[in-house]
XYZ file of N, CA, C and O in Angstrom:
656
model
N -7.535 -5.224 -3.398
C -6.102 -5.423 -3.288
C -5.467 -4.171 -2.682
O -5.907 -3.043 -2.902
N -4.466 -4.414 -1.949
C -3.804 -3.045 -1.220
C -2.568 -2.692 -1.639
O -1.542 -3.337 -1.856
N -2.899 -1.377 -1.722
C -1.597 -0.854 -2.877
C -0.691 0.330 -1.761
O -1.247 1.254 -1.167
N 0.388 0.095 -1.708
C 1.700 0.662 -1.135
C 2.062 1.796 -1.862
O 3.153 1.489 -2.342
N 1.766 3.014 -2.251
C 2.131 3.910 -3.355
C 2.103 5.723 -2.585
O 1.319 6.131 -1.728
N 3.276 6.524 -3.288
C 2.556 7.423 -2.808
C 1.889 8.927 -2.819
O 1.474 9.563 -3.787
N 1.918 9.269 -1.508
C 0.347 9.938 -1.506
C 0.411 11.304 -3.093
O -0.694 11.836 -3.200
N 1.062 11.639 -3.770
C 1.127 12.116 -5.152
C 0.811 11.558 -5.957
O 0.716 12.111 -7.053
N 0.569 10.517 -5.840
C -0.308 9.685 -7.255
C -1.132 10.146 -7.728
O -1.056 10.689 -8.830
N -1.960 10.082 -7.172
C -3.492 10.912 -7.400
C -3.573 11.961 -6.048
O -3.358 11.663 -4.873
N -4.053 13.629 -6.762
C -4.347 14.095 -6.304
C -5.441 13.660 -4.765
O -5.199 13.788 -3.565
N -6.513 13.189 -5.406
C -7.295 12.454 -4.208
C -6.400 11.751 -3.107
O -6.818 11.903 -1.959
N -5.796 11.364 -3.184
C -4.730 10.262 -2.557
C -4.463 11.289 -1.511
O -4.901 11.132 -0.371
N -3.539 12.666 -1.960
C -2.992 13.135 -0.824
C -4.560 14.250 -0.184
O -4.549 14.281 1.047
N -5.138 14.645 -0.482
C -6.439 15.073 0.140
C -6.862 13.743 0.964
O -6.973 14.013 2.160
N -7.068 12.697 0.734
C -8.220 12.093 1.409
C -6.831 11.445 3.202
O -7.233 11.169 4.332
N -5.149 11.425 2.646
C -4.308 11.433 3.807
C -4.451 12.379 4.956
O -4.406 12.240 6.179
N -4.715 13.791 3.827
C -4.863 14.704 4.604
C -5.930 15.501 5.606
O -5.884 16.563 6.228
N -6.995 14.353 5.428
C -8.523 14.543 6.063
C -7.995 13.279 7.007
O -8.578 13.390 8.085
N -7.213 12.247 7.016
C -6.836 11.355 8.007
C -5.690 12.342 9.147
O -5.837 12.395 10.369
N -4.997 12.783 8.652
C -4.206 13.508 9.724
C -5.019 14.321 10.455
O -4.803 14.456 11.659
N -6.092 14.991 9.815
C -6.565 16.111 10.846
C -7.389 15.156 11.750
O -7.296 15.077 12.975
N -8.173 14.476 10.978
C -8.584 13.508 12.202
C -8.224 12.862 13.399
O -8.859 12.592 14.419
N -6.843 12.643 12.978
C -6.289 11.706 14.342
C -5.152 12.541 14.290
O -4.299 11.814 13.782
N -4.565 13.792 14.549
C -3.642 14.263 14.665
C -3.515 14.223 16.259
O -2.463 13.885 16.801
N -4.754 14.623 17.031
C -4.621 14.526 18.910
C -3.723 12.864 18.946
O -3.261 12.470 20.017
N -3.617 12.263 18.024
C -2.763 11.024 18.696
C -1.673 11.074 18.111
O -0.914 10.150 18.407
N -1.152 12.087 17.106
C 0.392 12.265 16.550
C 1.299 12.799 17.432
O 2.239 12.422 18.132
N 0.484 14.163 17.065
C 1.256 15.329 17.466
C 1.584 15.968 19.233
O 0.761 15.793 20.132
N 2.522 16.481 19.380
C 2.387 17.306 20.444
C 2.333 18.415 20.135
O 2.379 18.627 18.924
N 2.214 19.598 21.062
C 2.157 20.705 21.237
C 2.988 21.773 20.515
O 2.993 22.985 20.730
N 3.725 21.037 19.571
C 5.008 21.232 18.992
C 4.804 21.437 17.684
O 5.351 22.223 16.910
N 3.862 20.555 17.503
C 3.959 20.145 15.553
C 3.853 21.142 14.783
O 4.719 21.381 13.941
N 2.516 22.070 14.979
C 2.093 22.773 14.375
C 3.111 24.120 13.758
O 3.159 24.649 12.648
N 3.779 24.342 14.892
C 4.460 25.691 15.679
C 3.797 27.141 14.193
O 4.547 27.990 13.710
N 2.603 27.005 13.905
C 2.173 28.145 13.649
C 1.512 28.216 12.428
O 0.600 29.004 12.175
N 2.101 27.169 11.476
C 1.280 26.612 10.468
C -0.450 26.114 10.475
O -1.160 25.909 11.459
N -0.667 26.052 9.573
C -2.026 25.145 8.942
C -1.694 24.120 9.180
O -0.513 23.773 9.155
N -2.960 23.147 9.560
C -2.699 21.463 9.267
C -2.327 21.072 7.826
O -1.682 20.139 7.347
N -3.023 22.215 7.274
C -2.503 21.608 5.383
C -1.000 21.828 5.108
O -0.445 20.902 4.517
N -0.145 23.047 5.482
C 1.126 23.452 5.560
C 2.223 22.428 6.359
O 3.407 22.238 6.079
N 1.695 22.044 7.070
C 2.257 21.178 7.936
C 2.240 19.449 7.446
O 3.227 18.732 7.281
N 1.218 19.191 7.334
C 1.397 18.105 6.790
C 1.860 18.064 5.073
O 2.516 17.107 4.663
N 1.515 19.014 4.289
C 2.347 18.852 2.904
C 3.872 18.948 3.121
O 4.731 18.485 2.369
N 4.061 19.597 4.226
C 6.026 19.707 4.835
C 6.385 18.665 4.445
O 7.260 18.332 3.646
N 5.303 17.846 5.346
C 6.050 16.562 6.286
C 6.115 15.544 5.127
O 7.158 14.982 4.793
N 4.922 15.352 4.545
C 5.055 14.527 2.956
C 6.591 14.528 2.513
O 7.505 13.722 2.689
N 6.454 16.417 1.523
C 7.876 16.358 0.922
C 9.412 15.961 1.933
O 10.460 15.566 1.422
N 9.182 16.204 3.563
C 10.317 15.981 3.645
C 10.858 14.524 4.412
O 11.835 14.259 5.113
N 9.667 13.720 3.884
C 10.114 12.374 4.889
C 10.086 11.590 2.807
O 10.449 10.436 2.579
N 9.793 12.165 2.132
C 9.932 10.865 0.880
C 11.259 10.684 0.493
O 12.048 11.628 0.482
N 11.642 9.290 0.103
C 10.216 8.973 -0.955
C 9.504 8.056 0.751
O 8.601 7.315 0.362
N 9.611 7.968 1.862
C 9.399 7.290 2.701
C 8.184 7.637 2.863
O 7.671 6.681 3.444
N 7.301 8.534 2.681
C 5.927 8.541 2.810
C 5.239 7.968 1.850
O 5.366 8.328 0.680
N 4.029 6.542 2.403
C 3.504 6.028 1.592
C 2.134 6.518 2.375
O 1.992 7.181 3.402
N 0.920 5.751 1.215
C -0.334 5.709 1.385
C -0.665 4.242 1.157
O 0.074 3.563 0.444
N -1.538 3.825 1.624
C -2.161 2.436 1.719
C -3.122 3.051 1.138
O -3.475 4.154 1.555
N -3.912 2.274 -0.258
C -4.917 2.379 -0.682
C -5.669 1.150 -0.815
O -5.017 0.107 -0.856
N -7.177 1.085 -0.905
C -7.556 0.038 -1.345
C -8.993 0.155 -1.637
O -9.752 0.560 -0.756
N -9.581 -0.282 -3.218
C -10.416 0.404 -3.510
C -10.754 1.714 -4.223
O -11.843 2.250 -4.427
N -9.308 2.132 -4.596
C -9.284 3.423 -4.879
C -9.577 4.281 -3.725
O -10.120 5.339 -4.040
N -9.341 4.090 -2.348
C -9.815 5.226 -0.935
C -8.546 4.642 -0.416
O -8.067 3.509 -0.456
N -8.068 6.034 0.197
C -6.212 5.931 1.418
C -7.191 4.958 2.391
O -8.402 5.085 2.212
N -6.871 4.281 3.107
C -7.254 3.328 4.498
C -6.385 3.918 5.227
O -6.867 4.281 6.300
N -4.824 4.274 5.027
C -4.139 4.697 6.015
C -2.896 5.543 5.331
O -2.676 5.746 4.136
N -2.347 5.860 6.202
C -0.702 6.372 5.678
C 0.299 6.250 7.026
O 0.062 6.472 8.213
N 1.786 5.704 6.183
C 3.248 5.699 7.371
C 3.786 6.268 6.568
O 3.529 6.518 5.391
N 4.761 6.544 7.367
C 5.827 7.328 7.087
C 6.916 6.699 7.807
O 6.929 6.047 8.851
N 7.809 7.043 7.013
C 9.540 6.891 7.953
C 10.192 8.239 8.656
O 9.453 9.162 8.315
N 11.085 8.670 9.355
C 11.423 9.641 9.398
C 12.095 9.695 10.445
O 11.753 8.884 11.306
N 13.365 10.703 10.811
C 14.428 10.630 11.635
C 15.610 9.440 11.357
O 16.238 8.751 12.161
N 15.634 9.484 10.154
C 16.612 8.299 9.444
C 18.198 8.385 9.860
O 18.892 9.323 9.468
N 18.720 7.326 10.690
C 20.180 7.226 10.626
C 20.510 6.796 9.475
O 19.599 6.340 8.783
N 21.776 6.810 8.973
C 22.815 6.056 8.481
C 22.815 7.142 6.646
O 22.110 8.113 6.370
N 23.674 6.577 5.934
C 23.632 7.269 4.439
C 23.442 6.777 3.215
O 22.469 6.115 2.855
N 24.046 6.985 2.793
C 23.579 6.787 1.053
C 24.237 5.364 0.949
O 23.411 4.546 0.545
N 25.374 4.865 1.171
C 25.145 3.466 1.394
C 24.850 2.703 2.194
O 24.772 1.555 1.756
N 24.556 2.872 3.625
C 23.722 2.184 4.532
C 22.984 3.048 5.178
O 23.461 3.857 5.974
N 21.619 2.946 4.867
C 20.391 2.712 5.956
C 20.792 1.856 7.629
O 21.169 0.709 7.870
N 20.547 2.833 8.370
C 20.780 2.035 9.545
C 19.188 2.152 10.445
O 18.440 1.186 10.598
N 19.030 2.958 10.745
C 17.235 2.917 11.833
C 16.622 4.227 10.855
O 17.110 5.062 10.094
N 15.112 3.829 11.420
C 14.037 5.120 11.156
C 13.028 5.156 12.348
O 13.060 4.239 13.168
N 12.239 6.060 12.461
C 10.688 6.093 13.691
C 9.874 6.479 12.329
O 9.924 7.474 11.606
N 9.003 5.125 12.274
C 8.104 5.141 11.939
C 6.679 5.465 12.523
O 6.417 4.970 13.619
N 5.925 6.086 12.031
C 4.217 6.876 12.089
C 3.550 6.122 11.360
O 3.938 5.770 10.246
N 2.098 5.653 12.053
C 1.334 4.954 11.166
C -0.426 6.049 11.663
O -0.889 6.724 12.582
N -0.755 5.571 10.364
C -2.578 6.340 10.683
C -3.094 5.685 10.040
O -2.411 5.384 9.061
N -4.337 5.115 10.070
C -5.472 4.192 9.764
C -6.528 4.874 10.106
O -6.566 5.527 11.148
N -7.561 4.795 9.220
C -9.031 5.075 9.269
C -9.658 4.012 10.027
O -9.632 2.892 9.519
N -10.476 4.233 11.671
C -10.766 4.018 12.082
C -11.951 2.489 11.337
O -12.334 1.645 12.147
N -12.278 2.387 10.176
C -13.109 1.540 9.516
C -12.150 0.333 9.037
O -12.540 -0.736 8.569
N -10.752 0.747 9.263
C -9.572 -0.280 9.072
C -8.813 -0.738 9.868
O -7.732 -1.249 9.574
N -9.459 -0.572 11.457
C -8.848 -0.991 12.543
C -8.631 -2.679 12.656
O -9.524 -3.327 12.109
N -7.760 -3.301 13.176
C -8.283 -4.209 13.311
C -7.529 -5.323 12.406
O -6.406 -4.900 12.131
N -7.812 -6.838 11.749
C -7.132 -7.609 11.035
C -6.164 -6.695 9.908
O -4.942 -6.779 10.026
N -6.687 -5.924 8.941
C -6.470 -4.948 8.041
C -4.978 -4.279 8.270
O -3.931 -4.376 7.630
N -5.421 -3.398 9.723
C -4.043 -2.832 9.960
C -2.711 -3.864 10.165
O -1.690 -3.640 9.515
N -2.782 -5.051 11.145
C -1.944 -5.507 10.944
C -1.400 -6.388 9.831
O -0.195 -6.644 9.821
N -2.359 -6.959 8.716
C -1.925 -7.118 7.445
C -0.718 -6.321 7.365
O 0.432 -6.742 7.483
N -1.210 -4.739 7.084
C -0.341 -3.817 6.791
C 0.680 -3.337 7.276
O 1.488 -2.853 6.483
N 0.877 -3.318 8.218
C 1.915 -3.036 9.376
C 3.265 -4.330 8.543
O 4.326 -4.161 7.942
N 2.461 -5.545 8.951
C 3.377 -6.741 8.529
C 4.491 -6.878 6.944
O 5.547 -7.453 6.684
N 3.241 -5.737 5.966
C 3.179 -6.064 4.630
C 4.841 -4.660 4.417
O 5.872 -4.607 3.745
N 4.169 -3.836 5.422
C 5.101 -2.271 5.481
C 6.912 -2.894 5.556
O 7.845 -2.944 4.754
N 6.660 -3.342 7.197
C 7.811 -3.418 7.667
C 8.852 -4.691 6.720
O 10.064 -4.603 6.526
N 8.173 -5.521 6.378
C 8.834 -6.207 5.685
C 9.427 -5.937 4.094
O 10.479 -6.417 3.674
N 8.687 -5.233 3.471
C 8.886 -3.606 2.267
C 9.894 -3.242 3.156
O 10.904 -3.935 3.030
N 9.949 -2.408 3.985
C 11.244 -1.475 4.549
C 12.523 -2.416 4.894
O 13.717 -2.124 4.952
N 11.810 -3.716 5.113
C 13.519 -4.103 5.695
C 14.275 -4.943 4.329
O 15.478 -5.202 4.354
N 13.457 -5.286 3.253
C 13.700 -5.706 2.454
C 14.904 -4.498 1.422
O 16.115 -4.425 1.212
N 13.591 -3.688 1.010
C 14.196 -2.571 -0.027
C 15.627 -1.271 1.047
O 16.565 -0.540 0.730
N 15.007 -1.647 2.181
C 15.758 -0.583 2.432
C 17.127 -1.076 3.498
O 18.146 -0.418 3.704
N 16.829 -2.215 3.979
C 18.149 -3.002 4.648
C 18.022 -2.364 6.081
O 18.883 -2.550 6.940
N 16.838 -1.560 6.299
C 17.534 -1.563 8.204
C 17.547 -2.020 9.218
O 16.705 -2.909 9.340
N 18.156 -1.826 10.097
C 18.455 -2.444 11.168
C 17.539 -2.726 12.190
O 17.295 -3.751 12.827
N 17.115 -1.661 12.203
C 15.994 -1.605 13.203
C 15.158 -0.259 13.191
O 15.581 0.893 13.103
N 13.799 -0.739 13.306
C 12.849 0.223 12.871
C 11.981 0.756 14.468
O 11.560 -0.075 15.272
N 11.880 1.929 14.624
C 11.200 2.170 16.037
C 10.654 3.143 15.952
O 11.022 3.992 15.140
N 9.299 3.380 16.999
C 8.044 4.037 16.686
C 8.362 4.465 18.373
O 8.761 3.870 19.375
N 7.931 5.854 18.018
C 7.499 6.611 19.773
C 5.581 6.303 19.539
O 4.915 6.171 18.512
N 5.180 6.280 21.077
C 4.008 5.960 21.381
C 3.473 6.824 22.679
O 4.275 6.955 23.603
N 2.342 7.341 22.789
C 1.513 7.915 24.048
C 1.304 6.648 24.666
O 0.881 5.648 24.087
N 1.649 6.744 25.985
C 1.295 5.605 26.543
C -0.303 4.919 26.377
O -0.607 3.751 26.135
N -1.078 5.977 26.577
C -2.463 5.624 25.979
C -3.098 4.963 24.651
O -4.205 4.477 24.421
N -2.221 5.103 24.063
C -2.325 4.616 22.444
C -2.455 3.362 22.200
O -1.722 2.926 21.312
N -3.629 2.152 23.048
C -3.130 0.807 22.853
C -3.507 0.297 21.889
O -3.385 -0.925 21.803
N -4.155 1.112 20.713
C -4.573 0.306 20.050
C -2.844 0.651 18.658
O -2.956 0.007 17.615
N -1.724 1.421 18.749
C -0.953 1.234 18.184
C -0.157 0.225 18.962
O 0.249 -0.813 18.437
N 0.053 0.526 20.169
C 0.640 -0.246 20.949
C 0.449 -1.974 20.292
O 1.400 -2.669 19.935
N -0.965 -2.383 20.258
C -1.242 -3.893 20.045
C -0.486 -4.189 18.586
O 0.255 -5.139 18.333
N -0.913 -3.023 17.635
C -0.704 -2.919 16.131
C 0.657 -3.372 16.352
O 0.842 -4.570 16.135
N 1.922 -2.496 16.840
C 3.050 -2.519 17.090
C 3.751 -3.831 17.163
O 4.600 -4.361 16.447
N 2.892 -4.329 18.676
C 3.348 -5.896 18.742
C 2.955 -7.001 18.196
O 3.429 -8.057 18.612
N 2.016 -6.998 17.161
C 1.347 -7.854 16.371
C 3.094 -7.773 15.190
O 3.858 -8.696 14.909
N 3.129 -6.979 14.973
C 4.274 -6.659 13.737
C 5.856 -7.234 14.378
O 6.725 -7.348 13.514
N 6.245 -7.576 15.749
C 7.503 -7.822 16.341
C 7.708 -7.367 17.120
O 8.408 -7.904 17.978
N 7.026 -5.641 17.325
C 7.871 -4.951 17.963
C 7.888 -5.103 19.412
O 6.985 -5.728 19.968
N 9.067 -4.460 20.213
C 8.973 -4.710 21.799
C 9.298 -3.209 22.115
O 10.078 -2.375 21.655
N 8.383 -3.236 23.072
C 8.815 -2.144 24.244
C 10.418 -2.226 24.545
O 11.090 -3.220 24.822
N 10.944 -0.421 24.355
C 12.213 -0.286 24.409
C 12.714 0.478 25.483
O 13.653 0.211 26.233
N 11.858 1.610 25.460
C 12.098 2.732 26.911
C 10.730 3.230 26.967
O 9.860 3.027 26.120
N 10.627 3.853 27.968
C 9.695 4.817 28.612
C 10.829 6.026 28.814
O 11.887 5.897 29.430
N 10.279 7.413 28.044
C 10.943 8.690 28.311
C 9.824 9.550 28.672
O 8.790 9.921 28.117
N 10.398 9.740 29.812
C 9.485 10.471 30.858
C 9.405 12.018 30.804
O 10.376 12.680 31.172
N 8.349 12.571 30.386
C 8.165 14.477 30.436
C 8.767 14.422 28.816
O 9.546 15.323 28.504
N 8.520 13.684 28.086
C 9.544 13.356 27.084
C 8.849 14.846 26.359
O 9.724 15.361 25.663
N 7.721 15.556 26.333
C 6.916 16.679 25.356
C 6.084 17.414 26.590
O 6.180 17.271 27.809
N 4.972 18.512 25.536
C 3.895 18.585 26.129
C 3.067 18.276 25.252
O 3.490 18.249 24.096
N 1.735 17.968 25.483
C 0.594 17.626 24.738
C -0.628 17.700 25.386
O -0.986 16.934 26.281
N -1.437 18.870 24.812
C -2.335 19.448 25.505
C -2.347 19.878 26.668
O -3.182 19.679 27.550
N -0.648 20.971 26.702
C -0.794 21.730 27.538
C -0.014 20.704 29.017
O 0.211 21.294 30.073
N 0.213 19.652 28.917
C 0.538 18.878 30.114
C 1.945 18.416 29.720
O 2.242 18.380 28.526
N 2.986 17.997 30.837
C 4.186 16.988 30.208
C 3.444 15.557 29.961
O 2.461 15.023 30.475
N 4.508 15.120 28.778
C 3.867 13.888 28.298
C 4.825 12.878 28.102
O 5.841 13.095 27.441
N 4.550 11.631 28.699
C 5.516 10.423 28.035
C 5.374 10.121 27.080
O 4.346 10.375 26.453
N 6.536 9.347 26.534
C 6.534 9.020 25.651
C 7.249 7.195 25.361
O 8.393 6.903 25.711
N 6.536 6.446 24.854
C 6.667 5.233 24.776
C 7.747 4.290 23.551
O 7.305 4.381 22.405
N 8.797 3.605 23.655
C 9.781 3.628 22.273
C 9.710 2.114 21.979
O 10.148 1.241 22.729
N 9.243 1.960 21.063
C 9.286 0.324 20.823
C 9.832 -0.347 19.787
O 8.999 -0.161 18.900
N 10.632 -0.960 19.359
C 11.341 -0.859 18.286
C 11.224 -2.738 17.637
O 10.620 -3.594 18.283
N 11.866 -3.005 16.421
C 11.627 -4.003 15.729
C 13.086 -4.410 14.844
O 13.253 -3.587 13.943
N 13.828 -5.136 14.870
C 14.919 -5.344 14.288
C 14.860 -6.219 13.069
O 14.168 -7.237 13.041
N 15.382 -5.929 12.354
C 15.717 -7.118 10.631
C 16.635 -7.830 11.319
O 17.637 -7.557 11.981
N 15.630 -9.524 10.775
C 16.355 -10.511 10.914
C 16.832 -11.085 10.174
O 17.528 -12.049 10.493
């Protein structure tokens, strides 16, 4: 069964997130993220400062993945948008993720009322890309030189999903 909870529950919980970020961080981050920190410093930041919007997907007692919300419009009585981040363990690619994706966004638009939920993307990224549109979402813009990442300018891809 897959459990929505988060990554502070169990100690293990946020260690085994945090062996997923370093893993797939070349598909998060740009050139930016770090700015001088540890991957451990950096990602415990990002935990405390995106909750309670940072969850963990567990199942089995092992994280499969972790999202996050973050860059939140609106206030304390309306929620209006967020850019959501998703990471999956490569062994949960596939039917699994979009379960979850489906199981997420509908949790967020329920409990949290927004409007519309949107994710930046590397253009290369198709396997979020597919994830993305399996869940609603549509291609919104292309922002061009939008970073750098690895040293190069990088686009950046915006696809977003609205409560209906």
């Amino acid at each position: 069964m897959t459990e929505l909870v988060s990554p502070f529950v169990k100690p293990a919980y946020f260690e085994q997130a945090l062996f997923l970020y370093t893993k797939y961080s070349k598909f998060l981050d740009d050139d930016y993220a770090l700015n001088g920190l540890s991957a451990y410093e950096y990602f415990y930041n990002l935990v405390l400062r995106t909750q309670p919007f940072f969850y963990v997907f567990v199942e089995n007692d092992c994280v499969s993945g972790f999202v996050y919300l973050d860059n939140i419009i609106g206030g304390n009585e309306r929620l209006h948008s967020a850019e959501v981040t998703t990471c999956f363990d490569k062994r949960f690619w596939g039917g699994y993720t979009k379960y979850c994706a489906k199981l997420f966004f509908g949790y967020c638009f329920k409990k949290y009322n927004f409007v519309k939920i949107k994710a930046l993307v590397y253009p290369e990224n198709f396997r979020v890309k597919t994830l993305l549109k399996s869940a609603g979402f549509e291609k919104e813009a292309l922002l061009k030189n939008e970073t750098i990442r690895k040293g190069k300018l990088q686009d950046i891809e915006v696809y977003s999903v609205f409560n209906k």
